[in-house]
Structures are given as C-alpha cells and as structure tokens.
mmCIF file of C-alpha atoms in Angstrom:
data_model
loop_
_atom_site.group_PDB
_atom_site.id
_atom_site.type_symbol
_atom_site.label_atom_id
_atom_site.label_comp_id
_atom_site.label_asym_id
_atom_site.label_seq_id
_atom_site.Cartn_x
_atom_site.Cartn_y
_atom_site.Cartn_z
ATOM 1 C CA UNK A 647 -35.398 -47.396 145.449
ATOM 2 C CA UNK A 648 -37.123 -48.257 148.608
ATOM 3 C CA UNK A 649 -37.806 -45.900 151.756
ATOM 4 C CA UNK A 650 -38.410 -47.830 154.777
ATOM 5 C CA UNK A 651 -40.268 -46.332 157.805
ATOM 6 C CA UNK A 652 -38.366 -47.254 160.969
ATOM 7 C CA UNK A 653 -39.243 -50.188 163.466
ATOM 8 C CA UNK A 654 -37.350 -53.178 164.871
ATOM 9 C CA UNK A 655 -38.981 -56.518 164.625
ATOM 10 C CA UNK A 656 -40.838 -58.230 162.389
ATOM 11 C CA UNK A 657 -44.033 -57.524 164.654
ATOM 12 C CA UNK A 658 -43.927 -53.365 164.460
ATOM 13 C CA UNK A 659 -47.827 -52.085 164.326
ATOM 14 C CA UNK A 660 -48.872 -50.325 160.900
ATOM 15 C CA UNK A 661 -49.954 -47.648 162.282
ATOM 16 C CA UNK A 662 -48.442 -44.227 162.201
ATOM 17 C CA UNK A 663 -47.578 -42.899 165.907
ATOM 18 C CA UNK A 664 -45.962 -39.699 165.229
ATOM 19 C CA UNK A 665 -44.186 -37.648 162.277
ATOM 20 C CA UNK A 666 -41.628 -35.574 162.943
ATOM 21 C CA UNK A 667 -39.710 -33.621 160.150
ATOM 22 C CA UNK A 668 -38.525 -36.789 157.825
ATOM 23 C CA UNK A 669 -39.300 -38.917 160.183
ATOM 24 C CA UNK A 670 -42.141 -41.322 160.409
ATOM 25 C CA UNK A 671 -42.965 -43.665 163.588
ATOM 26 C CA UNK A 672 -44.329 -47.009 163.514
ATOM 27 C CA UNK A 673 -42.521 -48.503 166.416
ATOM 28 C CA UNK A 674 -41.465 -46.140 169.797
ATOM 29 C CA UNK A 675 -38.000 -48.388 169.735
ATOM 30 C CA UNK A 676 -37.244 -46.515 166.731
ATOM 31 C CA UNK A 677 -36.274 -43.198 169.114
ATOM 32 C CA UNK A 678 -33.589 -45.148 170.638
ATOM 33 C CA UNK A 679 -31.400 -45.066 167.078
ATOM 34 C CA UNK A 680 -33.441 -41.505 166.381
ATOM 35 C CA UNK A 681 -32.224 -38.138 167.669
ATOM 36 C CA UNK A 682 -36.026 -36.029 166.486
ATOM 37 C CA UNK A 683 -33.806 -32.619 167.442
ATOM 38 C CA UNK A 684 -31.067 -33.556 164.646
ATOM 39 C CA UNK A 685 -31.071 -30.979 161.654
ATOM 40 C CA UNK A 686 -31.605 -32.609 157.789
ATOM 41 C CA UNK A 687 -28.882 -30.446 155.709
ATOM 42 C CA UNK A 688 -29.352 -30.047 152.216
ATOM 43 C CA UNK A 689 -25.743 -30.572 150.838
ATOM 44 C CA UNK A 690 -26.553 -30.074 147.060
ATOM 45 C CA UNK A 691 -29.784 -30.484 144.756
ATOM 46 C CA UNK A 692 -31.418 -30.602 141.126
ATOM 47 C CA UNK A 693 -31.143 -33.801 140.931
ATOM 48 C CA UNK A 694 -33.370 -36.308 139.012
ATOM 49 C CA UNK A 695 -33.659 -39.786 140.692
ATOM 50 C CA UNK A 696 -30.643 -40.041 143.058
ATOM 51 C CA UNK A 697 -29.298 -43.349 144.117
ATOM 52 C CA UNK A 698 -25.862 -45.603 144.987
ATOM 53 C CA UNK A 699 -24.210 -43.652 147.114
ATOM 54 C CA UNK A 700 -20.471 -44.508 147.848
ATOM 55 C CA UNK A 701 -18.061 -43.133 149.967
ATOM 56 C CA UNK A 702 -13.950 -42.905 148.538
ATOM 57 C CA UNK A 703 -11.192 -43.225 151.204
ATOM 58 C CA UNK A 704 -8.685 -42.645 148.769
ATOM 59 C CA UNK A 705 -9.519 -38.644 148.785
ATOM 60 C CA UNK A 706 -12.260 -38.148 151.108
ATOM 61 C CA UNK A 707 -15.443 -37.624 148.865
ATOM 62 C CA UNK A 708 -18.745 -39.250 148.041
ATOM 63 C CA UNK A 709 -19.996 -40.577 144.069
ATOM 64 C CA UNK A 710 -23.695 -40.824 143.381
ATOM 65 C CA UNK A 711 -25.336 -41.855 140.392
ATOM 66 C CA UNK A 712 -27.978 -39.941 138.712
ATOM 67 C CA UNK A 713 -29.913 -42.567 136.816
ATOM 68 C CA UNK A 714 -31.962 -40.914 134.378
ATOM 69 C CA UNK A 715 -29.367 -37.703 133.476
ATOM 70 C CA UNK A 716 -26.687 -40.741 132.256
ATOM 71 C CA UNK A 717 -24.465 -38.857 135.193
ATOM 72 C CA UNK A 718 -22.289 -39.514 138.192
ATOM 73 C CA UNK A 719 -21.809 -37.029 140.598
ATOM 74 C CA UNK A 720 -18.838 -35.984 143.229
ATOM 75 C CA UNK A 721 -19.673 -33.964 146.450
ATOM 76 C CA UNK A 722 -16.330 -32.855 148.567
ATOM 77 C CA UNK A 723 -16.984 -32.035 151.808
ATOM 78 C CA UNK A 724 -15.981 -28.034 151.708
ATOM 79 C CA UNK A 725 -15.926 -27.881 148.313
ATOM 80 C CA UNK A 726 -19.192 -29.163 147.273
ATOM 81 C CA UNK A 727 -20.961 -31.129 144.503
ATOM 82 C CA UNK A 728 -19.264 -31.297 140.607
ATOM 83 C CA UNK A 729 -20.334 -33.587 138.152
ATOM 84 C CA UNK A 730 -17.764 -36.563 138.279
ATOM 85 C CA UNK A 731 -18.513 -38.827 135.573
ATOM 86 C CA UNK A 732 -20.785 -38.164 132.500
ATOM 87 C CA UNK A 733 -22.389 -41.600 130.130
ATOM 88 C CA UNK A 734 -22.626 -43.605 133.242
ATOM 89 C CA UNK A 735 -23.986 -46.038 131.549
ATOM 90 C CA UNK A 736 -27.129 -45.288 133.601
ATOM 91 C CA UNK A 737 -25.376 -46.325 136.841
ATOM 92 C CA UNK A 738 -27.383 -47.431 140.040
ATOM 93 C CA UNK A 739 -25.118 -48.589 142.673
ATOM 94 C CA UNK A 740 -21.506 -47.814 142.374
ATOM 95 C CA UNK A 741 -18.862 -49.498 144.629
ATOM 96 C CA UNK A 742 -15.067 -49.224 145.266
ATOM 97 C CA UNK A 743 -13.732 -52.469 145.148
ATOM 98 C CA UNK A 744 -10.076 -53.590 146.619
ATOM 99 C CA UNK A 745 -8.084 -52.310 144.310
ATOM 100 C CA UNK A 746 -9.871 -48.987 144.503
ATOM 101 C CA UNK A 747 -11.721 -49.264 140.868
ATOM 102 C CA UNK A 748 -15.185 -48.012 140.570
ATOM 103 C CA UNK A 749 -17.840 -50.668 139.681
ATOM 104 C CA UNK A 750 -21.291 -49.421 138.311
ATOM 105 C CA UNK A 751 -24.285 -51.504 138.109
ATOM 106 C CA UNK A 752 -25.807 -49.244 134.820
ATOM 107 C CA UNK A 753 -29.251 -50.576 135.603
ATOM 108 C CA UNK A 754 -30.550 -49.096 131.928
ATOM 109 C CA UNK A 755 -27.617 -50.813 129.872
ATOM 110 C CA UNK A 756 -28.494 -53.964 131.778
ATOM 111 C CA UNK A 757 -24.295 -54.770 132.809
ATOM 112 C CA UNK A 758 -21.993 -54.480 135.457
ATOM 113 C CA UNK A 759 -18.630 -52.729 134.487
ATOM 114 C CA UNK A 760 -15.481 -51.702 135.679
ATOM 115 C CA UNK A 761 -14.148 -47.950 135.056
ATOM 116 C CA UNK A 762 -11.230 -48.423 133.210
ATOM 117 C CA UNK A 763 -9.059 -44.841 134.329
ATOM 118 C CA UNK A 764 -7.507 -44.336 137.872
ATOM 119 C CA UNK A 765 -10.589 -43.230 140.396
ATOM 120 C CA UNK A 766 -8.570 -39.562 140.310
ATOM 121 C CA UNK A 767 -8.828 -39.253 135.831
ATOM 122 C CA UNK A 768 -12.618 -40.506 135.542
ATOM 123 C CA UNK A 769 -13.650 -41.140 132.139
ATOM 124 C CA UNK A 770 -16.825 -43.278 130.602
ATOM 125 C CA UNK A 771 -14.655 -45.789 129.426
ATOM 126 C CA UNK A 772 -15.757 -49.119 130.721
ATOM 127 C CA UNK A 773 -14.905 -52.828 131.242
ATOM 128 C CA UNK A 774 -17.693 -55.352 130.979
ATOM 129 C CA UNK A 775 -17.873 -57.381 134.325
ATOM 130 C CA UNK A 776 -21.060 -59.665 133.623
ATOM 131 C CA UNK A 777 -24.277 -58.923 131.584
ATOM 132 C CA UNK A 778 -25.706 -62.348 131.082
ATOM 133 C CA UNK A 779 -27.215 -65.255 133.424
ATOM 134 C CA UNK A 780 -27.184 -68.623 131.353
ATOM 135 C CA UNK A 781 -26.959 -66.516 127.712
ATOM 136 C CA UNK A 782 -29.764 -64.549 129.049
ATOM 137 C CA UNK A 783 -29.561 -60.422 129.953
ATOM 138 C CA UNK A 784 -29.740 -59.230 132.905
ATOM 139 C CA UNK A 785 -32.970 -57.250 133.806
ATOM 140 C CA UNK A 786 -31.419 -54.192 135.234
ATOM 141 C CA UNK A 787 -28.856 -54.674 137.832
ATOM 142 C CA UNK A 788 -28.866 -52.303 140.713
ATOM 143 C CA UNK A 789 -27.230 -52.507 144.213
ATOM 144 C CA UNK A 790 -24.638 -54.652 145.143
ATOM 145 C CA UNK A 791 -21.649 -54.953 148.153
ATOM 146 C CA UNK A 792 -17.771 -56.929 148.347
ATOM 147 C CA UNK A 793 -17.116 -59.452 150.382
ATOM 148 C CA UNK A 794 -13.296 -59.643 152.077
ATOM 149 C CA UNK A 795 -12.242 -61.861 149.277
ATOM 150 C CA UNK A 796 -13.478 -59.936 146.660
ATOM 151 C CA UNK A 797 -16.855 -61.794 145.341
ATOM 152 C CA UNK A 798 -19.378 -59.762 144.587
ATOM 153 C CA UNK A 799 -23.055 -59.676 145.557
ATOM 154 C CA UNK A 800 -25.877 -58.066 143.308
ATOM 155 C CA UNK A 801 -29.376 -57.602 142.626
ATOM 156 C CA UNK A 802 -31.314 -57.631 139.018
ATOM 157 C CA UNK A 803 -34.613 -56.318 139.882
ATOM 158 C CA UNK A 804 -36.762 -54.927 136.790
ATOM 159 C CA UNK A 805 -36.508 -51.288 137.428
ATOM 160 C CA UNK A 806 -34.386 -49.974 134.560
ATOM 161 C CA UNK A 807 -36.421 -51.748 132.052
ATOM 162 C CA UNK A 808 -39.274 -49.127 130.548
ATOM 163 C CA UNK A 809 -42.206 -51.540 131.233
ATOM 164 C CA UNK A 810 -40.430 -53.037 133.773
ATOM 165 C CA UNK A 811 -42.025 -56.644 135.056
ATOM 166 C CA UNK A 812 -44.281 -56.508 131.518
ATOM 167 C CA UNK A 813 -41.368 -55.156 129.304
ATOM 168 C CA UNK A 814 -40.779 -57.083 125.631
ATOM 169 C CA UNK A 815 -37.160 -56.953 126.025
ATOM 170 C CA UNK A 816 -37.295 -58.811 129.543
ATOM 171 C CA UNK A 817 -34.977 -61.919 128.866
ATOM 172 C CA UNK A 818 -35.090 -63.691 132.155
ATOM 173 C CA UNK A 819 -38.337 -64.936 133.705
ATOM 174 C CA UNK A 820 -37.590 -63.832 137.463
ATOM 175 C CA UNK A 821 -35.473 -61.306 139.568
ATOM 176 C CA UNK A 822 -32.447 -62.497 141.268
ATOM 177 C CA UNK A 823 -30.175 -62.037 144.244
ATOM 178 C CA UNK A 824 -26.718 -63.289 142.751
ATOM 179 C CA UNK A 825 -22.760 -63.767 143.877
ATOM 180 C CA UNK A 826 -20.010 -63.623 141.378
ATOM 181 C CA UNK A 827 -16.685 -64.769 142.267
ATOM 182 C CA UNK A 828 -13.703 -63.655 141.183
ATOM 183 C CA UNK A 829 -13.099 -66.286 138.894
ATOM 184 C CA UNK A 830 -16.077 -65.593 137.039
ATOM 185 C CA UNK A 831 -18.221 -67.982 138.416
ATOM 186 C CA UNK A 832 -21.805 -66.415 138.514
ATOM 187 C CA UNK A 833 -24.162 -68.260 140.943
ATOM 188 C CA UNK A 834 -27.991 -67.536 141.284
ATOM 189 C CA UNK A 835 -28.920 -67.456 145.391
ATOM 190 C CA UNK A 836 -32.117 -66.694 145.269
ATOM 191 C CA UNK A 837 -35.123 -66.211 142.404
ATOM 192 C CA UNK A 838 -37.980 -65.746 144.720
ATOM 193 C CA UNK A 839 -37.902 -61.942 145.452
ATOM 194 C CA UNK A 840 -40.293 -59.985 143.255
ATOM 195 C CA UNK A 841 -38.623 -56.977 143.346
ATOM 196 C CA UNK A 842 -35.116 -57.359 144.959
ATOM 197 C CA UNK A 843 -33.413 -54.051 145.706
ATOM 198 C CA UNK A 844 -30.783 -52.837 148.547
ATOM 199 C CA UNK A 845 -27.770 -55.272 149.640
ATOM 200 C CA UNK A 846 -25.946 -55.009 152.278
ATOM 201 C CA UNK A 847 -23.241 -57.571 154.103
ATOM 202 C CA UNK A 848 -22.368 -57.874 157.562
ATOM 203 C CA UNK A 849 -18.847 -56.596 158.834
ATOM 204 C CA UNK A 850 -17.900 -60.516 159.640
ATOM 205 C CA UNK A 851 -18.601 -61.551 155.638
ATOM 206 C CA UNK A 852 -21.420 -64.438 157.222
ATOM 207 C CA UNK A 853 -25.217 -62.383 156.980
ATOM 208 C CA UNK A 854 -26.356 -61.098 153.513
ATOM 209 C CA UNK A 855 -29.083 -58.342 153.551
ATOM 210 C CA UNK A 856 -31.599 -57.857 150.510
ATOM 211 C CA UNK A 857 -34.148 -55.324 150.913
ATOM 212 C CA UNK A 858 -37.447 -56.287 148.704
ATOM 213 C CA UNK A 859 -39.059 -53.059 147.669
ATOM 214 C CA UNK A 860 -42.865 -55.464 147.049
ATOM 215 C CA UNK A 861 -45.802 -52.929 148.173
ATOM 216 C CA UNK A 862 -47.581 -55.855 148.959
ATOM 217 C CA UNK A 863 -44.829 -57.389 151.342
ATOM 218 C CA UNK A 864 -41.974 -54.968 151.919
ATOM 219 C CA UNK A 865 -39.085 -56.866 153.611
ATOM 220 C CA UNK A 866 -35.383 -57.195 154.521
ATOM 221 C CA UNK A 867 -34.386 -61.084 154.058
ATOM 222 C CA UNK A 868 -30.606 -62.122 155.470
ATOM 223 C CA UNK A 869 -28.757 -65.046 154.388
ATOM 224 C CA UNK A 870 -26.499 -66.825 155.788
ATOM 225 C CA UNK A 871 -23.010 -67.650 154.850
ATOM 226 C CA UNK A 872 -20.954 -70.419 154.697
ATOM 227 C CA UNK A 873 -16.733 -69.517 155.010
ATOM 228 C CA UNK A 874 -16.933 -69.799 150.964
ATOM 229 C CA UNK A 875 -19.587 -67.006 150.974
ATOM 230 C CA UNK A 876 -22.294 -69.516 149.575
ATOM 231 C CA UNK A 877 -25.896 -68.617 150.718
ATOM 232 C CA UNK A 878 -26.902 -71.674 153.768
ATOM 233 C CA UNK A 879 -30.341 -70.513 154.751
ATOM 234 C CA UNK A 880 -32.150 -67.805 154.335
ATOM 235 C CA UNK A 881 -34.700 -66.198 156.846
ATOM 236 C CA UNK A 882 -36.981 -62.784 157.026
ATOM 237 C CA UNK A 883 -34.958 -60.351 158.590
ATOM 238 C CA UNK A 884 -37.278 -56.908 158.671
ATOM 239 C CA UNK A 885 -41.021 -57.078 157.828
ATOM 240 C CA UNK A 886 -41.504 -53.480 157.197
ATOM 241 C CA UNK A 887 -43.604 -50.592 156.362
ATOM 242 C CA UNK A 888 -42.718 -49.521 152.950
ATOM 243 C CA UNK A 889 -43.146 -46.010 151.215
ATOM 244 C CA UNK A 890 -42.180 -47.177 147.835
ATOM 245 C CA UNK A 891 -40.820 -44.850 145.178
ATOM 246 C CA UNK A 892 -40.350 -46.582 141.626
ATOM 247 C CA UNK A 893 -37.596 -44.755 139.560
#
C-alpha cells in the first residue's frame, strides 16, 4: 500500500507547507481538489491491514479485503460493516467484473481467482484465473482494473511474500505490470518497476495508471493504449512524495 501526499506535477517542492487533520501539503494547487473544513468519518474499525476496496452496484455496498485476518469484509451504508467472506485466500484487490463475479488478487496464495457463488451467497470457493508467468509463480499479485472488453490489468509486486524482494520462494526475477485477455493470453507490459502497486485505467480504456510505492522514487507512470489495449509508450505521470506503509 502506498499513501501519496497531494501535489500536481511532476515538479511539486518536498517540502511540507501545511498539515491539516489527514492532510499533508506539498503543493498549494492541492486546495483546489481539497475542502480542509470536510469531516474524516470513521465508518467501522479493528481492522488489520486494510486494502482493495470495491464498490457493488448490484446492492449498493462496499467489499474490502483484510489481508492478514484471511477475511473480506461488507460495509452497507445504514447498516454497517459484517464480515462478507472468510479464507480469502489473502485477497488484496478485489474487483467486479462484467458479469458481476468477484475477482481477488490473494496476494499471499500468489493467484488470481474467480468466486465461484452468486456475489449475494459468498462462499471461499474459488476458480483459478492465472498463477504463473512462463511456468513461473507469481510474486504476490495485488491491484488490478477491467478494461470495456473485459482484459484485465494487474500488478505482482513482492509484498505478500514474507521476505519479500529477498524471499527463497521468489520464482520470478522482477515485478511486473501485466494484461490478461480474455482468451488467456497473459502479456508482460512492463518489468522495470521495483515495487509496482495501485492501477488504475482511464474512463476512455487508452491511459493505464501504475502507482510505484519505491521510497527512493515514488511515482505514478501512465501508459498508453493502443484500440487492442496493448501498452504504446509509457511516460512518468506523478513524481510524488511518498509516505510508504509496507503490509
């Protein structure tokens, strides 16, 4: 998980300006997307490491995975927060794809699977998606986002393994950024981000987001995308001022 202080250019100064609440300033920009007299409401809490937050139309509630517990958790808004799903599989991200399935990238089991029940019954039963990148295991797969026509785009950094970057059972000799299309076809776009974490994708399908939680160069990098939703360039997006926090 990565927190990143607010700016909005690559150029933002390092230095603290003001800190407001949970709010820090680096850049005065940052006020125009900021309301400092907004209210933080606690909606539930004792939690572990929260993360993968995801929000389902199809009855009006949000899922979040806690990692270490093995858990997934429900909050309804006027009902509050029940546990949803236990033996996650140590999920990270979840996501609801098109045919309103739950996918969880269980960062600790090293896969990406498919719920098998109805979003309404929840059980731990799962269907493997993908676990391997040329015969060799994924390092801990953790956020990822659909594109219109259903490929999928995911990040393996190493922070479900125990040792993470030095751990024995580390298969694959890099972190990737990777899309998987429907047909199964699993393509590595990029191998050059230490630690790649958050993905996001732009509401027109053509700009890929990948935050890089590195202390020594915390960053958003886009990518840009062809019709097919292959990567055609890839540029720094965000040069930012990272508060990491390493599940």
């Amino acid at each position: 998980m990565c927190v990143f202080c607010l700016g909005v250019s690559a150029k933002q100064s390092n230095t603290l300006l003001f800190e407001q609440g949970p709010y820090k300033i680096f850049n005065e920009q940052a006020l125009e997307v900021l309301n400092l007299n907004s209210h933080v409401k606690t909606l539930a809490s004792g939690y572990d490491w929260l993360e993968g937050p995801v929000w389902v139309n199809q009855g009006g509630y949000l899922l979040y995975s806690d990692i270490p517990n093995h858990q997934v958790y429900k909050y309804t808004p006027g009902k509050g927060a029940s546990l949803y799903l236990a033996h996650s599989g140590y999920s990270n991200g979840l996501i609801v794809n098109k045919q309103n399935e739950l996918v969880l990238l269980q960062s600790r089991s090293r896969v990406i699977s498919k719920m098998k029940t109805p979003l309404s019954t929840p059980k731990p039963q799962y269907l493997q998606i993908v676990s391997h990148y040329n015969g060799q295991k994924f390092n801990s797969p953790n956020d990822g986002v659909f594109n219109d026509q259903g490929m999928l785009y995911f990040s393996d950094p190493p922070y479900g393994l125990p040792n993470q970057l030095d751990d024995e059972g580390k298969e694959l000799k890099f972190q990737g950024v990777y899309s998987l299309k429907n047909t199964g076809e699993l393509t590595l776009l990029d191998r050059d981000l230490i630690y790649p974490n958050g993905v996001a994708l732009s509401a027109d399908n053509k700009t890929l987001y990948v935050a890089a939680s590195n202390a020594n160069k915390p960053a958003w990098y886009q990518y840009d995308l062809n019709d097919s939703g292959a990567v055609v360039s890839k540029s720094l997006f965000y040069l930012g001022v990272l508060q990491q926090l390493l599940p």
